[in-house]
CSV table of C-alpha atoms and ligand atoms in Angstrom, one decimal:
chain,number,residue,atom,x,y,z
A,16,MET,CA,1.3,-23.6,23.5
A,17,ASN,CA,0.2,-21.9,26.8
A,18,TYR,CA,-3.3,-20.9,25.5
A,19,LEU,CA,-5.8,-22.5,23.3
A,20,PRO,CA,-7.0,-20.1,20.5
A,21,ILE,CA,-10.7,-20.3,20.2
A,22,PHE,CA,-13.5,-18.1,18.7
A,23,ILE,CA,-16.5,-17.6,21.0
A,24,ASP,CA,-20.0,-16.8,19.8
A,25,LEU,CA,-21.2,-14.0,22.0
A,26,THR,CA,-24.3,-13.0,20.0
A,27,ARG,CA,-26.8,-14.0,22.6
A,28,SER,CA,-24.6,-13.4,25.6
A,29,GLN,CA,-24.1,-10.7,28.1
A,30,CYS,CA,-20.6,-9.6,29.0
A,31,LEU,CA,-19.6,-7.6,32.1
A,32,VAL,CA,-17.0,-4.9,32.0
A,33,VAL,CA,-15.9,-3.4,35.3
A,34,GLY,CA,-14.3,0.0,34.7
A,35,ALA,CA,-15.2,2.6,32.1
A,36,GLY,CA,-12.0,4.4,31.2
A,37,GLU,CA,-10.1,4.6,27.9
A,38,VAL,CA,-8.8,1.0,28.2
A,39,ALA,CA,-12.3,-0.4,29.0
A,40,HIS,CA,-13.6,1.6,26.0
A,41,ARG,CA,-11.3,-0.3,23.6
A,42,LYS,CA,-12.4,-3.7,25.1
A,43,ILE,CA,-16.1,-2.7,24.9
A,44,GLU,CA,-15.6,-1.8,21.3
A,45,THR,CA,-14.2,-5.2,20.5
A,46,LEU,CA,-17.1,-6.9,22.4
A,47,LEU,CA,-19.6,-4.9,20.5
A,48,LYS,CA,-18.0,-5.8,17.2
A,49,ALA,CA,-18.6,-9.4,18.2
A,50,LYS,CA,-22.3,-8.4,18.7
A,51,ALA,CA,-22.1,-9.1,22.5
A,52,GLY,CA,-24.5,-7.5,25.0
A,53,VAL,CA,-22.4,-5.4,27.3
A,54,VAL,CA,-23.1,-4.2,30.8
A,55,VAL,CA,-20.6,-1.8,32.2
A,56,VAL,CA,-20.2,-1.2,36.0
A,57,SER,CA,-18.2,1.8,37.1
A,58,LYS,CA,-18.5,4.8,39.4
A,59,THR,CA,-17.4,7.1,36.7
A,60,ALA,CA,-17.2,6.8,32.9
A,61,CYS,CA,-15.0,8.4,30.3
A,62,THR,CA,-16.8,10.5,27.6
A,63,ALA,CA,-16.5,7.7,25.0
A,64,VAL,CA,-18.1,5.1,27.2
A,65,ALA,CA,-20.8,7.5,28.3
A,66,ALA,CA,-21.5,8.2,24.6
A,67,MET,CA,-21.9,4.5,24.0
A,68,ALA,CA,-24.4,4.3,26.8
A,69,ALA,CA,-26.3,7.4,25.6
A,70,ALA,CA,-26.5,5.8,22.1
A,71,GLY,CA,-28.0,2.6,23.6
A,72,ASP,CA,-25.1,0.4,22.6
A,73,ILE,CA,-24.3,-0.7,26.2
A,74,LYS,CA,-25.9,-0.7,29.6
A,75,LEU,CA,-23.9,1.6,32.0
A,76,GLU,CA,-24.5,1.3,35.7
A,77,LEU,CA,-22.7,4.1,37.6
A,78,ARG,CA,-21.9,2.4,40.8
A,79,GLY,CA,-19.2,0.2,42.4
A,80,TYR,CA,-18.7,-3.5,41.6
A,81,ILE,CA,-20.6,-6.0,43.8
A,82,PRO,CA,-20.2,-9.8,43.9
A,83,THR,CA,-23.7,-10.4,42.6
A,84,ASP,CA,-22.6,-8.8,39.3
A,85,MET,CA,-21.3,-12.3,38.6
A,86,ASN,CA,-24.9,-13.8,38.5
A,87,SER,CA,-25.5,-13.5,34.7
A,88,PRO,CA,-22.4,-12.7,32.5
A,89,SER,CA,-20.9,-15.2,30.1
A,90,LEU,CA,-17.6,-13.3,30.1
A,91,VAL,CA,-16.0,-10.7,32.4
A,92,ILE,CA,-13.4,-8.0,31.8
A,93,ALA,CA,-11.8,-6.2,34.7
A,94,ALA,CA,-10.4,-2.8,33.6
A,95,THR,CA,-10.6,-0.7,36.8
A,96,GLY,CA,-6.9,0.4,37.2
A,97,ASP,CA,-7.3,-0.7,40.9
A,98,HIS,CA,-5.2,-3.9,41.3
A,99,ALA,CA,-6.9,-5.1,44.5
A,100,LEU,CA,-10.4,-4.6,42.9
A,101,ASN,CA,-9.3,-6.3,39.7
A,102,LYS,CA,-8.0,-9.3,41.7
A,103,CYS,CA,-11.2,-9.5,43.6
A,104,ILE,CA,-13.2,-9.5,40.3
A,105,ALA,CA,-10.9,-12.2,38.9
A,106,ASP,CA,-11.3,-14.4,42.0
A,107,ASP,CA,-15.1,-14.1,41.9
A,108,ALA,CA,-15.3,-14.9,38.2
A,109,ARG,CA,-13.1,-17.9,38.6
A,110,ARG,CA,-15.2,-19.1,41.5
A,111,CYS,CA,-18.3,-18.8,39.3
A,112,ARG,CA,-16.4,-20.5,36.3
A,113,ILE,CA,-16.8,-17.4,34.1
A,114,PRO,CA,-13.9,-16.6,31.8
A,115,VAL,CA,-12.2,-13.5,33.0
A,116,ASN,CA,-9.7,-11.1,31.5
A,117,VAL,CA,-7.9,-8.6,33.7
A,118,VAL,CA,-6.3,-5.8,31.6
A,119,ASP,CA,-2.5,-5.8,31.6
A,120,ASN,CA,-2.3,-8.6,34.1
A,121,PRO,CA,-2.0,-12.0,32.4
A,122,ALA,CA,-1.5,-13.8,35.7
A,123,LEU,CA,-5.0,-13.0,36.7
A,124,CYS,CA,-6.6,-13.8,33.4
A,125,SER,CA,-8.3,-17.1,32.4
A,126,PHE,CA,-8.4,-15.8,28.8
A,127,ILE,CA,-6.4,-13.2,27.0
A,128,MET,CA,-7.6,-11.0,24.1
A,129,PRO,CA,-5.5,-11.2,21.0
A,130,SER,CA,-4.6,-8.6,18.4
A,131,ILE,CA,-7.1,-8.8,15.6
A,132,VAL,CA,-7.1,-8.4,11.9
A,133,ASP,CA,-10.8,-8.0,11.1
A,134,ARG,CA,-11.9,-9.0,7.6
A,135,SER,CA,-15.2,-10.3,8.8
A,136,PRO,CA,-16.2,-13.1,8.4
A,137,VAL,CA,-12.4,-13.7,8.2
A,138,VAL,CA,-10.8,-12.9,11.5
A,139,ILE,CA,-7.2,-13.4,12.3
A,140,ALA,CA,-6.1,-13.4,15.9
A,141,VAL,CA,-2.5,-12.9,17.0
A,142,SER,CA,-1.2,-13.5,20.5
A,143,THR,CA,2.1,-13.9,22.2
A,144,GLY,CA,0.4,-15.3,25.3
A,145,GLY,CA,0.9,-12.0,27.1
A,146,ALA,CA,4.7,-12.3,26.7
A,147,ALA,CA,5.2,-9.3,24.2
A,148,PRO,CA,1.9,-7.5,23.3
A,149,VAL,CA,3.9,-5.0,21.1
A,150,LEU,CA,5.2,-7.9,19.0
A,151,ALA,CA,1.7,-9.1,18.5
A,152,ARG,CA,0.7,-5.6,17.4
A,153,ILE,CA,3.6,-5.5,14.9
A,154,LEU,CA,2.7,-8.9,13.5
A,155,ARG,CA,-0.9,-7.7,13.2
A,156,THR,CA,0.2,-4.6,11.3
A,157,LYS,CA,2.2,-6.8,8.9
A,158,LEU,CA,-0.8,-9.0,8.3
A,159,GLU,CA,-3.0,-5.9,7.8
A,160,THR,CA,-0.8,-4.9,4.9
A,161,ILE,CA,-0.8,-8.1,3.0
A,162,ILE,CA,-4.5,-9.1,3.4
A,163,PRO,CA,-6.7,-7.0,1.1
A,164,ALA,CA,-9.6,-5.3,2.8
A,165,SER,CA,-12.1,-7.1,0.5
A,166,TYR,CA,-11.1,-10.6,1.8
A,167,GLY,CA,-14.2,-10.5,3.9
A,168,ARG,CA,-16.5,-10.1,0.9
A,169,LEU,CA,-14.7,-12.9,-0.9
A,170,ALA,CA,-15.3,-15.1,2.1
A,171,ASP,CA,-19.0,-14.2,2.0
A,172,LEU,CA,-19.2,-15.0,-1.7
A,173,MET,CA,-17.5,-18.4,-1.1
A,174,HIS,CA,-20.0,-19.0,1.7
A,175,ASP,CA,-23.0,-18.2,-0.6
A,176,PHE,CA,-21.8,-20.7,-3.2
A,177,ARG,CA,-20.8,-23.5,-0.8
A,178,GLY,CA,-24.0,-25.5,-1.3
A,179,THR,CA,-23.9,-25.2,-5.1
A,180,VAL,CA,-20.3,-26.1,-5.3
A,181,ARG,CA,-20.7,-29.1,-3.0
A,182,GLU,CA,-23.6,-30.4,-5.2
A,183,LYS,CA,-21.6,-29.9,-8.5
A,184,LEU,CA,-18.3,-31.2,-7.1
A,185,PRO,CA,-19.1,-33.9,-4.6
A,186,HIS,CA,-15.5,-35.1,-4.6
A,187,GLY,CA,-13.4,-33.4,-1.8
A,188,ILE,CA,-10.2,-33.0,-3.7
A,189,ALA,CA,-11.9,-31.5,-6.8
A,190,ARG,CA,-13.8,-29.2,-4.6
A,191,ARG,CA,-10.7,-28.0,-2.7
A,192,ARG,CA,-8.9,-27.3,-6.1
A,193,PHE,CA,-11.9,-25.4,-7.3
A,194,TRP,CA,-11.9,-23.2,-4.2
A,195,GLU,CA,-8.2,-22.6,-4.4
A,196,GLN,CA,-8.6,-21.5,-8.0
A,197,ALA,CA,-11.4,-19.2,-7.0
A,198,ALA,CA,-9.5,-17.7,-4.1
A,199,THR,CA,-6.3,-17.0,-6.0
A,200,GLY,CA,-7.5,-16.3,-9.5
A,201,SER,CA,-9.8,-14.0,-11.4
A,202,VAL,CA,-12.8,-14.5,-9.0
A,203,ALA,CA,-10.7,-13.1,-6.1
A,204,GLU,CA,-9.2,-10.4,-8.4
A,205,ARG,CA,-12.6,-9.1,-9.4
A,206,MET,CA,-13.6,-8.9,-5.8
A,207,PHE,CA,-10.4,-7.0,-4.8
A,208,GLU,CA,-11.1,-4.6,-7.6
A,209,GLY,CA,-14.5,-3.9,-6.0
A,210,LYS,CA,-16.4,-5.6,-8.9
A,211,ASP,CA,-18.6,-7.9,-6.8
A,212,GLN,CA,-21.0,-8.8,-9.6
A,213,ALA,CA,-18.2,-9.6,-12.0
A,214,ALA,CA,-16.7,-11.9,-9.2
A,215,VAL,CA,-20.0,-13.8,-9.0
A,216,GLU,CA,-20.0,-14.2,-12.8
A,217,GLU,CA,-16.4,-15.4,-12.8
A,218,LEU,CA,-17.3,-17.9,-10.1
A,219,GLU,CA,-20.3,-19.2,-12.1
A,220,LYS,CA,-18.2,-19.5,-15.2
A,221,LEU,CA,-15.5,-21.4,-13.3
A,222,LEU,CA,-18.1,-23.7,-11.9
A,223,ALA,CA,-19.7,-24.3,-15.2
A,224,GLY,CA,-16.3,-25.4,-16.4
A,225,THR,CA,-16.4,-23.1,-19.4
A,226,ASP,CA,-12.9,-21.8,-18.9
A,227,ARG,CA,-11.3,-24.7,-17.2
A,228,GLY,CA,-9.6,-25.9,-20.4
A,229,ALA,CA,-8.3,-22.5,-21.3
A,230,PRO,CA,-8.1,-20.2,-18.3
A,231,SER,CA,-8.4,-16.5,-19.2
A,232,GLY,CA,-5.2,-14.5,-18.6
A,233,GLU,CA,-5.0,-10.9,-17.6
A,234,VAL,CA,-2.5,-8.1,-17.4
A,235,TYR,CA,-1.6,-6.0,-14.3
A,236,LEU,CA,-0.1,-2.7,-15.3
A,237,VAL,CA,1.7,-1.8,-12.1
A,238,GLY,CA,3.7,1.3,-11.1
A,239,GLY,CA,6.8,0.2,-9.3
A,240,GLY,CA,7.7,3.6,-7.9
A,241,PRO,CA,11.0,5.4,-8.4
A,242,GLY,CA,13.3,2.7,-6.9
A,243,ASP,CA,13.0,2.2,-3.2
A,244,PRO,CA,10.9,-1.1,-2.8
A,245,ASP,CA,9.4,0.4,0.4
A,246,LEU,CA,7.5,2.8,-1.8
A,247,LEU,CA,5.5,0.0,-3.6
A,248,THR,CA,1.8,-0.1,-2.9
A,249,PHE,CA,0.1,-3.1,-1.1
A,250,ARG,CA,-1.8,-3.9,-4.3
A,251,ALA,CA,1.4,-3.8,-6.4
A,252,LEU,CA,3.1,-6.2,-4.1
A,253,ARG,CA,0.2,-8.6,-4.0
A,254,LEU,CA,-0.1,-8.7,-7.8
A,255,MET,CA,3.7,-9.1,-8.1
A,256,GLN,CA,3.5,-12.2,-6.0
A,257,GLN,CA,0.6,-13.6,-8.0
A,258,ALA,CA,1.6,-13.0,-11.7
A,259,GLU,CA,3.2,-15.9,-13.6
A,260,VAL,CA,5.1,-13.6,-16.0
A,261,VAL,CA,6.8,-10.3,-15.2
A,262,VAL,CA,7.4,-7.9,-18.1
A,263,TYR,CA,9.7,-5.2,-16.9
A,264,ASP,CA,11.9,-2.4,-18.2
A,265,ARG,CA,15.2,-0.9,-17.2
A,266,LEU,CA,13.8,1.7,-14.8
A,267,VAL,CA,12.5,-0.9,-12.5
A,268,ALA,CA,15.0,-1.5,-9.7
A,269,PRO,CA,16.3,-5.1,-9.5
A,270,GLN,CA,15.2,-5.2,-5.8
A,271,ILE,CA,11.7,-4.6,-7.0
A,272,VAL,CA,11.8,-7.3,-9.7
A,273,ASP,CA,13.1,-9.6,-7.0
A,274,LEU,CA,9.9,-9.2,-5.0
A,275,CYS,CA,7.9,-10.9,-7.8
A,276,ARG,CA,6.9,-14.5,-7.5
A,277,LYS,CA,10.1,-16.6,-7.4
A,278,ASP,CA,8.9,-19.0,-10.2
A,279,ALA,CA,7.6,-16.2,-12.4
A,280,GLU,CA,9.0,-16.0,-15.9
A,281,ARG,CA,10.9,-12.7,-16.3
A,282,VAL,CA,10.9,-10.8,-19.6
A,283,PHE,CA,13.2,-7.8,-19.8
A,284,VAL,CA,12.0,-5.4,-22.5
A,285,GLY,CA,14.7,-2.8,-22.1
A,286,LYS,CA,13.6,0.8,-22.8
A,287,GLN,CA,16.4,3.2,-22.5
A,288,ARG,CA,16.4,6.5,-24.5
A,289,ASP,CA,16.5,5.3,-28.1
A,290,ARG,CA,17.5,1.8,-27.1
A,291,HIS,CA,14.8,-0.7,-26.6
A,292,ALA,CA,15.2,-4.5,-26.3
A,293,LEU,CA,11.6,-4.6,-27.7
A,294,ASP,CA,9.9,-1.6,-29.3
A,295,GLN,CA,6.5,-0.4,-28.0
A,296,VAL,CA,4.5,-2.3,-30.6
A,297,GLU,CA,6.4,-5.5,-29.8
A,298,ILE,CA,5.7,-5.0,-26.1
A,299,ASN,CA,2.0,-4.4,-26.7
A,300,THR,CA,1.9,-7.6,-28.9
A,301,LEU,CA,3.8,-9.6,-26.2
A,302,LEU,CA,1.3,-8.6,-23.5
A,303,VAL,CA,-1.6,-9.7,-25.7
A,304,ARG,CA,0.0,-13.0,-26.6
A,305,LEU,CA,0.9,-13.9,-23.0
A,306,SER,CA,-2.5,-13.1,-21.7
A,307,ARG,CA,-4.2,-15.0,-24.5
A,308,ALA,CA,-2.1,-18.0,-23.5
A,309,GLY,CA,-3.9,-17.8,-20.1
A,310,LYS,CA,-1.1,-16.2,-18.2
A,311,ARG,CA,-1.4,-13.6,-15.4
A,312,VAL,CA,1.1,-11.0,-16.6
A,313,ILE,CA,2.5,-8.1,-14.6
A,314,ARG,CA,3.7,-5.2,-16.7
A,315,LEU,CA,6.0,-3.6,-14.2
A,316,LYS,CA,7.0,0.0,-14.9
A,317,GLY,CA,9.1,2.6,-13.1
A,318,GLY,CA,7.2,5.3,-11.2
A,319,ASP,CA,3.6,5.7,-12.2
A,320,PRO,CA,2.5,3.9,-15.4
A,321,PHE,CA,0.4,6.8,-16.5
A,322,LEU,CA,3.0,9.5,-16.1
A,323,PHE,CA,5.5,9.5,-19.0
A,324,GLY,CA,5.2,5.7,-18.9
A,325,ARG,CA,3.3,4.9,-22.1
A,326,GLY,CA,0.9,2.9,-19.9
A,327,GLY,CA,-2.0,4.3,-21.9
A,328,GLU,CA,-0.8,2.8,-25.1
A,329,GLU,CA,-0.2,-0.6,-23.7
A,330,ILE,CA,-3.6,-0.7,-22.0
A,331,ASP,CA,-5.3,0.6,-25.2
A,332,THR,CA,-4.0,-2.4,-27.1
A,333,LEU,CA,-5.3,-4.8,-24.3
A,334,ALA,CA,-8.7,-3.1,-24.3
A,335,ALA,CA,-8.9,-3.3,-28.1
A,336,ASN,CA,-8.2,-7.1,-27.8
A,337,GLY,CA,-10.8,-7.6,-25.0
A,338,ILE,CA,-8.2,-8.6,-22.4
A,339,ASN,CA,-8.8,-8.1,-18.7
A,340,PHE,CA,-6.5,-5.7,-17.1
A,341,GLN,CA,-5.9,-3.7,-13.9
A,342,ILE,CA,-3.9,-0.5,-13.4
A,343,VAL,CA,-2.0,0.1,-10.2
A,344,PRO,CA,-0.7,3.6,-9.7
A,345,GLY,CA,2.9,4.1,-8.4
A,346,ILE,CA,4.8,6.9,-6.8
A,347,THR,CA,6.0,9.0,-9.7
A,348,ALA,CA,9.7,10.1,-9.8
A,349,ALA,CA,8.9,13.7,-9.1
A,350,SER,CA,7.2,12.9,-5.8
A,351,GLY,CA,9.6,10.2,-4.7
A,352,CYS,CA,12.8,12.0,-5.6
A,353,ALA,CA,11.6,15.4,-4.3
A,354,ALA,CA,10.6,13.8,-1.0
A,355,TYR,CA,13.9,11.9,-0.6
A,356,ALA,CA,15.9,15.0,-1.5
A,357,GLY,CA,14.0,17.2,1.0
A,358,ILE,CA,12.5,19.5,-1.7
A,359,PRO,CA,8.8,20.2,-1.3
A,360,LEU,CA,7.2,20.5,-4.7
A,361,THR,CA,4.8,23.2,-3.5
A,362,HIS,CA,5.1,25.6,-0.5
A,363,ARG,CA,2.9,28.4,0.5
A,364,ASP,CA,5.7,30.9,0.3
A,365,PHE,CA,7.4,29.8,-2.9
A,366,ALA,CA,5.2,27.7,-5.2
A,367,GLN,CA,1.5,27.3,-5.6
A,368,GLN,CA,1.7,25.1,-8.6
A,369,CYS,CA,4.0,22.4,-10.0
A,370,LEU,CA,4.3,21.3,-13.6
A,371,PHE,CA,5.5,17.8,-14.6
A,372,VAL,CA,7.1,18.0,-18.0
A,373,THR,CA,9.2,15.8,-20.2
A,374,GLY,CA,12.5,17.0,-21.7
A,375,HIS,CA,12.4,14.3,-24.3
A,376,GLN,CA,9.7,14.8,-27.0
A,377,LYS,CA,8.4,12.1,-29.3
A,378,ASP,CA,10.4,13.5,-32.2
A,379,GLY,CA,13.6,13.7,-30.1
A,380,THR,CA,13.5,17.5,-29.8
A,381,THR,CA,13.4,19.6,-26.6
A,382,THR,CA,10.5,21.8,-27.5
A,383,LEU,CA,8.5,22.9,-24.5
A,384,PRO,CA,5.9,25.7,-23.9
A,385,TRP,CA,8.6,28.0,-22.4
A,386,ASP,CA,6.2,30.9,-21.7
A,387,VAL,CA,4.1,28.5,-19.5
A,388,LEU,CA,7.1,27.3,-17.7
A,389,VAL,CA,8.6,30.6,-16.9
A,390,LYS,CA,6.1,31.8,-14.3
A,391,PRO,CA,6.7,33.0,-10.7
A,392,GLN,CA,5.6,30.9,-7.7
A,393,GLN,CA,5.9,27.7,-9.8
A,394,THR,CA,8.0,24.5,-9.6
A,395,ILE,CA,8.9,22.6,-12.7
A,396,ALA,CA,9.8,18.9,-12.5
A,397,ILE,CA,11.5,17.8,-15.7
A,398,TYR,CA,11.6,14.1,-16.5
A,399,MET,CA,14.1,12.8,-19.1
A,400,GLY,CA,15.8,16.2,-19.1
A,401,MET,CA,19.5,15.1,-18.9
A,402,HIS,CA,20.0,14.6,-22.6
A,403,GLY,CA,18.9,18.1,-23.5
A,404,ILE,CA,19.9,19.9,-20.3
A,405,ASP,CA,21.9,22.6,-22.0
A,406,GLU,CA,19.1,23.7,-24.3
A,407,LEU,CA,16.5,23.3,-21.5
A,408,CYS,CA,18.3,25.6,-19.1
A,409,ALA,CA,19.3,28.1,-21.9
A,410,GLN,CA,15.7,28.3,-23.1
A,411,LEU,CA,14.3,28.9,-19.6
A,412,VAL,CA,16.7,31.8,-19.2
A,413,ALA,CA,16.1,33.1,-22.7
A,414,HIS,CA,12.4,33.2,-21.9
A,415,GLY,CA,12.8,35.4,-18.8
A,416,MET,CA,13.8,33.1,-16.0
A,417,SER,CA,16.4,34.5,-13.7
A,418,GLY,CA,19.8,32.8,-14.2
A,419,GLU,CA,19.9,32.7,-10.3
A,420,MET,CA,16.7,30.5,-10.1
A,421,PRO,CA,17.6,27.5,-7.9
A,422,ALA,CA,17.6,24.2,-9.7
A,423,ALA,CA,18.5,20.6,-8.6
A,424,ILE,CA,19.2,17.3,-10.2
A,425,ILE,CA,18.3,14.2,-8.4
A,426,GLU,CA,20.0,11.1,-9.8
A,427,ARG,CA,18.9,7.6,-8.9
A,428,GLY,CA,16.3,9.2,-6.5
A,429,THR,CA,15.1,7.1,-3.5
A,430,MET,CA,17.8,4.4,-4.3
A,431,PRO,CA,20.9,3.6,-2.3
A,432,GLY,CA,23.1,5.6,-4.7
A,433,GLN,CA,21.0,8.7,-4.8
A,434,ARG,CA,22.9,11.9,-5.6
A,435,VAL,CA,21.5,15.5,-5.5
A,436,LEU,CA,23.1,18.4,-7.2
A,437,VAL,CA,21.9,21.9,-6.2
A,438,SER,CA,22.8,24.9,-8.3
A,439,THR,CA,21.2,27.7,-10.3
A,440,ILE,CA,19.5,27.3,-13.6
A,441,ALA,CA,22.4,29.1,-15.3
A,442,ASP,CA,25.1,26.9,-13.8
A,443,LEU,CA,23.3,23.6,-13.8
A,444,PRO,CA,24.5,22.1,-17.1
A,445,VAL,CA,28.2,22.7,-16.4
A,446,ALA,CA,27.9,21.5,-12.8
A,447,ALA,CA,26.1,18.4,-14.0
A,448,LYS,CA,28.8,17.6,-16.5
A,449,ASN,CA,31.6,18.3,-14.0
A,450,GLU,CA,29.9,15.9,-11.5
A,451,ALA,CA,29.0,13.4,-14.3
A,452,TYR,CA,25.3,13.3,-13.5
A,453,ALA,CA,23.4,10.9,-15.7
A,454,ALA,CA,20.0,9.3,-16.2
A,455,PRO,CA,17.9,8.3,-14.4
A,456,ALA,CA,17.7,11.8,-13.1
A,457,ILE,CA,15.0,14.4,-12.6
A,458,ILE,CA,15.5,18.1,-12.7
A,459,ILE,CA,13.6,20.3,-10.3
A,460,VAL,CA,13.5,24.1,-11.0
A,461,GLY,CA,12.1,26.7,-8.6
A,462,GLU,CA,12.5,28.6,-5.3
A,463,VAL,CA,11.5,25.4,-3.4
A,464,VAL,CA,14.9,24.0,-4.1
A,465,LYS,CA,16.3,26.4,-1.5
A,466,LEU,CA,14.4,24.5,1.2
A,467,ARG,CA,16.6,21.5,0.8
A,468,ASP,CA,19.3,23.2,2.9
A,469,ARG,CA,17.0,22.8,5.9
A,470,LEU,CA,14.8,19.8,4.9
A,471,ALA,CA,17.3,17.2,3.4
A,472,TRP,CA,17.0,14.2,5.6
A,473,ARG,CA,18.7,11.4,3.8
A,474,GLU,CA,22.3,12.7,3.9
A,475,THR,CA,23.8,13.8,7.2
A,476,ASN,CA,26.1,16.4,5.5
A,477,ALA,CA,23.0,18.2,4.2
A,478,ARG,CA,22.5,19.7,7.6
A,479,GLN,CA,25.4,22.1,7.2
A,480,PRO,CA,24.4,25.8,6.8
A,481,PRO,CA,23.8,26.9,3.2
A,482,PRO,CA,26.7,28.3,1.3
A,483,GLN,CA,26.5,32.0,0.3
A,484,SER,CA,27.6,31.7,-3.3
A,485,SER,CA,25.5,30.2,-6.2
A,486,ALA,CA,28.3,27.7,-6.9
A,487,PRO,CA,27.0,24.1,-7.3
A,488,ARG,CA,26.5,22.2,-4.1
A,489,ARG,CA,26.5,18.5,-3.9
A,490,GLY,CA,24.1,16.6,-1.6
B,11,LIG,C1,10.2,7.2,-19.1
B,11,LIG,S1,10.2,8.3,-17.7
B,11,LIG,C2,9.2,7.3,-16.7
B,11,LIG,C3,8.6,8.1,-15.6
B,11,LIG,C4,7.8,7.2,-14.6
B,11,LIG,N1,6.7,6.7,-15.3
B,11,LIG,C5,7.4,8.0,-13.4
B,11,LIG,O1,6.2,8.1,-13.1
B,11,LIG,O2,8.3,8.3,-12.6
B,11,LIG,C6,11.8,8.1,-17.1
B,11,LIG,C7,12.3,9.3,-16.4
B,11,LIG,O3,11.8,9.4,-15.1
B,11,LIG,C8,12.7,10.0,-14.2
B,11,LIG,N2,13.1,9.0,-13.2
B,11,LIG,C9,12.5,7.8,-13.0
B,11,LIG,N3,13.0,7.2,-11.9
B,11,LIG,C10,13.9,8.0,-11.4
B,11,LIG,C11,14.7,8.0,-10.3
B,11,LIG,N4,14.8,6.9,-9.4
B,11,LIG,N5,15.5,9.0,-10.0
B,11,LIG,C12,15.5,10.1,-10.8
B,11,LIG,N6,14.7,10.2,-11.9
B,11,LIG,C13,13.9,9.2,-12.2
B,11,LIG,C14,13.9,10.3,-15.0
B,11,LIG,O4,13.8,11.6,-15.5
B,11,LIG,C15,13.8,9.3,-16.1
B,11,LIG,O5,14.5,9.7,-17.3
């Protein structure tokens, strides 16, 4: 280790920054976040630094650096862009035993400034010792994505209760276990949900020992997106790594299930058109039973749980049984598949509205409000439409849609085996059969489909000029 990582209290200190350009501005911002007093010495100042001075956040002295500037600061930053001057400042600071940082010149620094993840009072500093600052920034970005923004508030809560917990649990091991439970369980979850008062109540309950014998379980209804694991939300990923039981159905890609906690129990509940490993009532009952047993259960669904996902019914049962739950939205198939196929769902020239409809009704029929669907300047995204594709396309034409209306099928959208078929509404059923297109697939109907010729980005062959005929085209 070439550097000792330390955190310095600068609240009652004065720091000197020489230079007032863009780079100096970033350093000043960091110093101000640490509540330092900042004096800036520079002959000129960029607009942002001048604005800080005008707002009274810093003291700006528009002049050149002089050695007596070293009389009072606790810390010095040289950011002048003039190597000779920076070296002179560094030498003076070292002579006065003041820690000095020279921007982009580790050799002249007695301290370096790390990349920071700020969840105050939790602060994470990442440094490569000046060897590869870009790597430090990449690592910081990774940390940013996995540490919820509300970690700081959780730390504050834990701080507020430190004395009380120490009194109640004088034994170190018991105390550590208590805090671990608070930081990974329902106390933390309430805080991450933004329910600070509920978090306080959970913590008090935990401390009172009321639920130690039977910890209360909860259910996370999480949208896993259309298939590409990169499309998961941060919250989804965090809860997936926390839950002890995963209840998932067929539409959730195996790579997504793999991201769940390794030791989590996995329960497959099927769900294919008319073929369910468990029916909906059994799934609802299962969720209630598991959470009543104190488990943290993730109910993982494809796409978004509230779009053709029956999420509402599952949550309704939980609510009726007084079980805690959270709902995490996911990218729905229409958005994910359209984006990966290069078909914008709306476009100022072609579609000002987009309808999401299901081609599979509760009673098994394909009855849709055809007059609402057949409108100009509109895109239709049809979920679960493959089974009734003949009738769907025929009805749209019968209700006035031009047989030449562009239409596409996106099969296994966003996944490695994604296929896209572009045709017209009249030819789509035959083309789909010829090419053996099957579920999971979404049908997109509307003028916007034409844009795929220019906007497809996943397949290299999609960059070829558009064919002239309306014959089906494969993507
Ligand atoms: C029961 S619905 C679930 C929809 C899901 N809740 C959503 O928001 O995307 C299942 C239908 O979504 C569509 N779908 C889901 N994932 C898909 C994918 N990766 N590619 C194409 N269509 C998909 C298909 O139309 C499939 O039949």
